[in-house]
């Protein structure tokens, strides 16, 4: 590689300079998301949306960031504050591209129902006739958790553990649909919709083939999309490691979003 080409590549790989305005307080809670998402009154312009987001950004202190508990509306506090930002070359680059890609992964231990204190829930389906439960702070739904992180990652937002920390008693035994639903709300607030979601469950047990259609129905419903845009696959771990020995289960989710 020539010296000239190396210099050009190094120059183009430099960091993007981001200018943000200070956040202000936001008072709406996660409980109000249903009312917010059901409001289909007037369509506002993209510029107006950004103005509203700037005005509604919540205050997040450095200590809260270190503690990993950003409050119920933390997602909005990480939204872009302008339609474009300048890179190190001074070029104006849109903060909201036409498409976005995200990946999420989750893993949980399996133990006896007595030790776990709950059963096993995957994709919103409580698996019947299964003698193990998922050890987790919430209900431990690996599919919903990985899908939530995929959406948050695509939007450039904090991960599920930061928005819904496992040291918060509010989420003890919580239905993970609340986390997934919030990520979808944030996606819609940013002006995106599901282009494609591909899910891969990796587990030796329980067997989930007959439950996949119901899991897919749940994902399609929560994402407010259509079946043709969601796929759910499952495979074993060939009896290798903790997953293959039936001591854990995991899930990968990839998502593509499109501007709408």
Coordinates of N, CA, C and O in Angstrom, one line a residue, residues 5-86:
X5 N -1.9 6.4 -0.1 CA -3.2 5.7 0.2 C -3.3 5.5 1.7 O -4.4 5.7 2.3
X6 N -2.2 5.2 2.4 CA -2.2 5.0 3.9 C -2.7 6.2 4.6 O -3.4 6.2 5.5
X7 N -2.1 7.4 4.1 CA -2.5 8.7 4.7 C -3.9 9.0 4.5 O -4.6 9.4 5.5
X8 N -4.5 8.7 3.4 CA -5.9 8.9 3.1 C -6.8 8.1 3.9 O -7.8 8.6 4.5
X9 N -6.4 6.8 4.1 CA -7.2 5.9 4.9 C -7.2 6.4 6.4 O -8.2 6.3 7.1
X10 N -6.1 6.7 6.9 CA -6.0 7.2 8.3 C -6.8 8.4 8.5 O -7.4 8.6 9.5
X11 N -6.7 9.3 7.5 CA -7.5 10.6 7.6 C -9.0 10.3 7.6 O -9.7 10.9 8.4
X12 N -9.5 9.4 6.7 CA -10.9 9.1 6.6 C -11.4 8.3 7.8 O -12.6 8.3 8.1
X13 N -10.5 7.6 8.6 CA -10.9 6.8 9.7 C -11.0 7.6 11.0 O -11.3 7.1 12.0
X14 N -10.6 8.9 10.9 CA -10.6 9.7 12.2 C -12.0 9.8 12.7 O -13.0 9.6 12.0
X15 N -12.1 10.2 14.0 CA -13.4 10.2 14.7 C -14.3 11.4 14.2 O -13.8 12.4 13.7
X16 N -15.6 11.1 14.3 CA -16.5 12.2 13.9 C -16.7 13.1 15.1 O -16.8 12.8 16.2
X17 N -16.6 14.4 14.8 CA -16.8 15.5 15.8 C -18.3 15.7 16.0 O -19.0 16.0 15.1
X18 N -18.7 15.5 17.2 CA -20.2 15.7 17.6 C -20.4 16.8 18.5 O -19.7 17.0 19.5
X19 N -21.3 17.7 18.1 CA -21.6 18.8 18.9 C -23.1 18.6 19.5 O -24.0 18.5 18.7
X20 N -23.2 18.6 20.8 CA -24.5 18.4 21.4 C -24.9 19.6 22.3 O -24.0 20.2 22.9
X21 N -26.1 19.8 22.3 CA -26.6 20.8 23.3 C -27.0 20.2 24.6 O -27.2 19.0 24.7
X22 N -26.9 21.0 25.6 CA -27.2 20.4 27.0 C -28.6 19.9 27.1 O -29.6 20.5 26.6
X23 N -28.8 18.8 27.8 CA -30.1 18.2 28.0 C -31.0 18.9 29.0 O -30.5 19.6 29.9
X24 N -32.3 18.8 28.8 CA -33.2 19.4 29.8 C -34.0 18.3 30.3 O -34.0 17.1 29.9
X25 N -34.8 18.6 31.3 CA -35.6 17.5 32.0 C -36.8 17.0 31.2 O -37.5 17.8 30.6
X26 N -37.0 15.7 31.2 CA -38.1 15.1 30.6 C -39.0 14.4 31.7 O -38.4 13.6 32.5
X27 N -40.2 14.6 31.7 CA -41.0 14.1 32.8 C -41.9 12.9 32.5 O -42.4 12.3 33.4
X28 N -42.0 12.6 31.3 CA -42.9 11.4 30.9 C -42.3 10.2 31.4 O -41.1 10.0 31.3
X29 N -43.0 9.2 31.8 CA -42.5 7.9 32.3 C -42.8 6.8 31.3 O -43.5 7.0 30.3
X30 N -42.1 5.7 31.5 CA -42.3 4.5 30.6 C -43.8 4.0 30.6 O -44.2 3.5 29.7
X31 N -44.5 4.3 31.7 CA -45.9 3.9 31.8 C -46.7 4.7 30.8 O -47.8 4.2 30.5
X32 N -46.3 5.8 30.4 CA -47.1 6.6 29.4 C -46.8 6.2 28.0 O -47.4 6.8 27.1
X33 N -46.0 5.2 27.7 CA -45.6 4.9 26.4 C -46.8 4.5 25.5 O -46.8 4.7 24.3
X34 N -47.8 3.8 26.1 CA -48.9 3.4 25.4 C -49.7 4.5 24.8 O -50.1 4.6 23.7
X35 N -49.9 5.5 25.7 CA -50.6 6.7 25.3 C -49.9 7.5 24.2 O -50.4 8.0 23.3
X36 N -48.5 7.5 24.4 CA -47.7 8.2 23.4 C -47.7 7.6 22.1 O -47.9 8.2 21.1
X37 N -47.6 6.2 22.1 CA -47.5 5.5 20.8 C -48.8 5.5 20.1 O -48.9 5.3 18.9
X38 N -49.9 5.6 20.9 CA -51.3 5.5 20.2 C -51.7 6.8 19.7 O -52.7 6.9 19.0
X39 N -50.9 7.9 20.0 CA -51.3 9.2 19.5 C -51.0 9.3 18.0 O -49.8 9.2 17.6
X40 N -52.0 9.4 17.2 CA -51.7 9.4 15.7 C -52.4 10.7 15.1 O -53.0 10.6 14.1
X41 N -52.2 11.7 15.8 CA -52.8 13.0 15.4 C -52.1 13.6 14.2 O -52.2 13.0 13.1
X42 N -51.5 14.6 14.3 CA -50.8 15.3 13.2 C -49.4 14.8 13.0 O -48.7 14.5 13.9
X43 N -49.0 14.8 11.7 CA -47.7 14.4 11.4 C -46.8 15.6 11.4 O -47.1 16.6 10.7
X44 N -45.7 15.6 12.1 CA -44.9 16.8 12.2 C -43.7 16.5 11.3 O -43.3 15.4 11.0
X45 N -43.0 17.6 10.9 CA -41.8 17.5 10.1 C -40.7 16.9 10.8 O -40.6 17.0 12.1
X46 N -39.7 16.4 10.1 CA -38.5 15.9 10.8 C -37.8 16.9 11.6 O -37.3 16.7 12.7
X47 N -37.7 18.1 11.0 CA -37.0 19.2 11.8 C -37.8 19.5 13.1 O -37.1 19.8 14.1
X48 N -39.1 19.5 13.0 CA -39.9 19.8 14.2 C -39.7 18.7 15.3 O -39.5 19.0 16.5
X49 N -39.6 17.5 14.8 CA -39.3 16.4 15.8 C -38.0 16.6 16.5 O -37.9 16.4 17.7
X50 N -37.0 16.9 15.7 CA -35.7 17.2 16.4 C -35.7 18.3 17.4 O -35.1 18.2 18.4
X51 N -36.5 19.3 17.0 CA -36.7 20.4 18.0 C -37.3 20.0 19.3 O -36.9 20.4 20.4
X52 N -38.4 19.2 19.1 CA -39.1 18.7 20.3 C -38.1 17.8 21.1 O -38.1 17.8 22.4
X53 N -37.3 17.0 20.5 CA -36.4 16.1 21.2 C -35.4 16.9 22.0 O -35.0 16.5 23.1
X54 N -34.9 18.0 21.3 CA -33.9 18.8 22.0 C -34.5 19.4 23.3 O -33.9 19.5 24.3
X55 N -35.8 19.8 23.2 CA -36.5 20.5 24.3 C -36.8 19.5 25.4 O -36.9 19.9 26.6
X56 N -36.9 18.2 25.1 CA -37.4 17.2 26.0 C -36.3 16.4 26.6 O -36.5 15.4 27.4
X57 N -35.0 16.6 26.2 CA -33.9 15.7 26.7 C -33.8 15.8 28.2 O -33.8 16.9 28.8
X58 N -33.7 14.6 28.8 CA -33.7 14.6 30.3 C -32.2 14.8 30.7 O -31.3 14.6 30.0
X59 N -32.1 15.2 32.0 CA -30.8 15.4 32.5 C -30.2 14.1 33.0 O -30.9 13.4 33.8
X60 N -29.0 13.8 32.6 CA -28.4 12.5 33.0 C -27.0 12.9 33.6 O -26.2 13.4 32.9
X61 N -26.9 12.7 34.9 CA -25.6 13.1 35.6 C -24.5 12.1 35.3 O -24.8 10.9 35.0
X62 N -23.3 12.5 35.5 CA -22.2 11.6 35.3 C -22.2 10.4 36.3 O -21.9 9.3 35.9
X63 N -22.7 10.7 37.5 CA -22.8 9.6 38.5 C -23.9 8.6 38.0 O -23.6 7.4 38.2
X64 N -25.0 9.0 37.5 CA -26.0 8.1 37.0 C -25.5 7.3 35.9 O -25.8 6.1 35.8
X65 N -24.6 7.9 35.0 CA -24.1 7.1 33.9 C -23.1 6.0 34.4 O -23.1 4.9 34.0
X66 N -22.3 6.4 35.5 CA -21.4 5.4 36.1 C -22.2 4.3 36.8 O -21.8 3.1 36.7
X67 N -23.3 4.6 37.4 CA -24.1 3.7 38.1 C -24.9 2.8 37.1 O -25.4 1.7 37.5
X68 N -25.0 3.2 35.9 CA -25.7 2.4 34.9 C -27.3 2.4 35.1 O -28.0 1.6 34.6
X69 N -27.8 3.4 35.8 CA -29.2 3.6 35.9 C -29.6 5.0 35.4 O -29.4 6.0 36.1
X70 N -30.1 5.0 34.2 CA -30.3 6.3 33.5 C -31.8 6.8 33.6 O -32.2 7.8 33.0
X71 N -32.6 6.0 34.4 CA -34.0 6.4 34.5 C -34.8 5.9 33.4 O -34.4 5.3 32.4
X72 N -36.1 6.1 33.5 CA -37.1 5.5 32.6 C -37.1 6.1 31.2 O -37.5 5.4 30.3
X73 N -36.6 7.3 31.0 CA -36.6 7.9 29.7 C -35.2 8.1 29.1 O -35.0 9.0 28.4
X74 N -34.3 7.3 29.6 CA -32.9 7.5 29.2 C -32.7 7.4 27.7 O -31.8 8.0 27.1
X75 N -33.5 6.6 27.0 CA -33.3 6.4 25.6 C -33.3 7.7 24.8 O -32.4 8.0 24.0
X76 N -34.3 8.5 25.1 CA -34.4 9.8 24.4 C -33.2 10.7 24.7 O -32.9 11.6 23.8
X77 N -32.6 10.6 25.8 CA -31.5 11.5 26.1 C -30.2 11.2 25.3 O -29.3 12.1 25.2
X78 N -30.2 10.1 24.5 CA -29.1 9.8 23.6 C -29.5 10.1 22.2 O -28.7 9.7 21.3
X79 N -30.6 10.6 21.9 CA -31.0 10.9 20.5 C -30.1 12.0 19.9 O -29.7 12.9 20.7
X80 N -29.9 12.0 18.6 CA -29.2 13.1 18.0 C -30.0 14.4 18.3 O -31.2 14.4 18.4
X81 N -29.2 15.5 18.4 CA -29.8 16.8 18.6 C -29.9 17.7 17.4 O -30.4 18.8 17.5
X82 N -29.5 17.1 16.3 CA -29.6 17.9 15.0 C -29.7 16.9 13.9 O -29.4 15.7 14.0
X83 N -30.1 17.4 12.8 CA -30.3 16.6 11.6 C -29.0 16.1 10.9 O -29.0 15.1 10.3
X84 N -28.0 16.9 11.1 CA -26.7 16.6 10.6 C -25.6 16.9 11.6 O -25.8 17.7 12.5
X85 N -24.4 16.3 11.5 CA -23.3 16.6 12.3 C -22.1 16.6 11.4 O -22.0 15.9 10.3
X86 N -21.0 17.4 11.7 CA -19.9 17.5 10.9 C -18.8 16.5 11.3 O -18.6 16.3 12.5

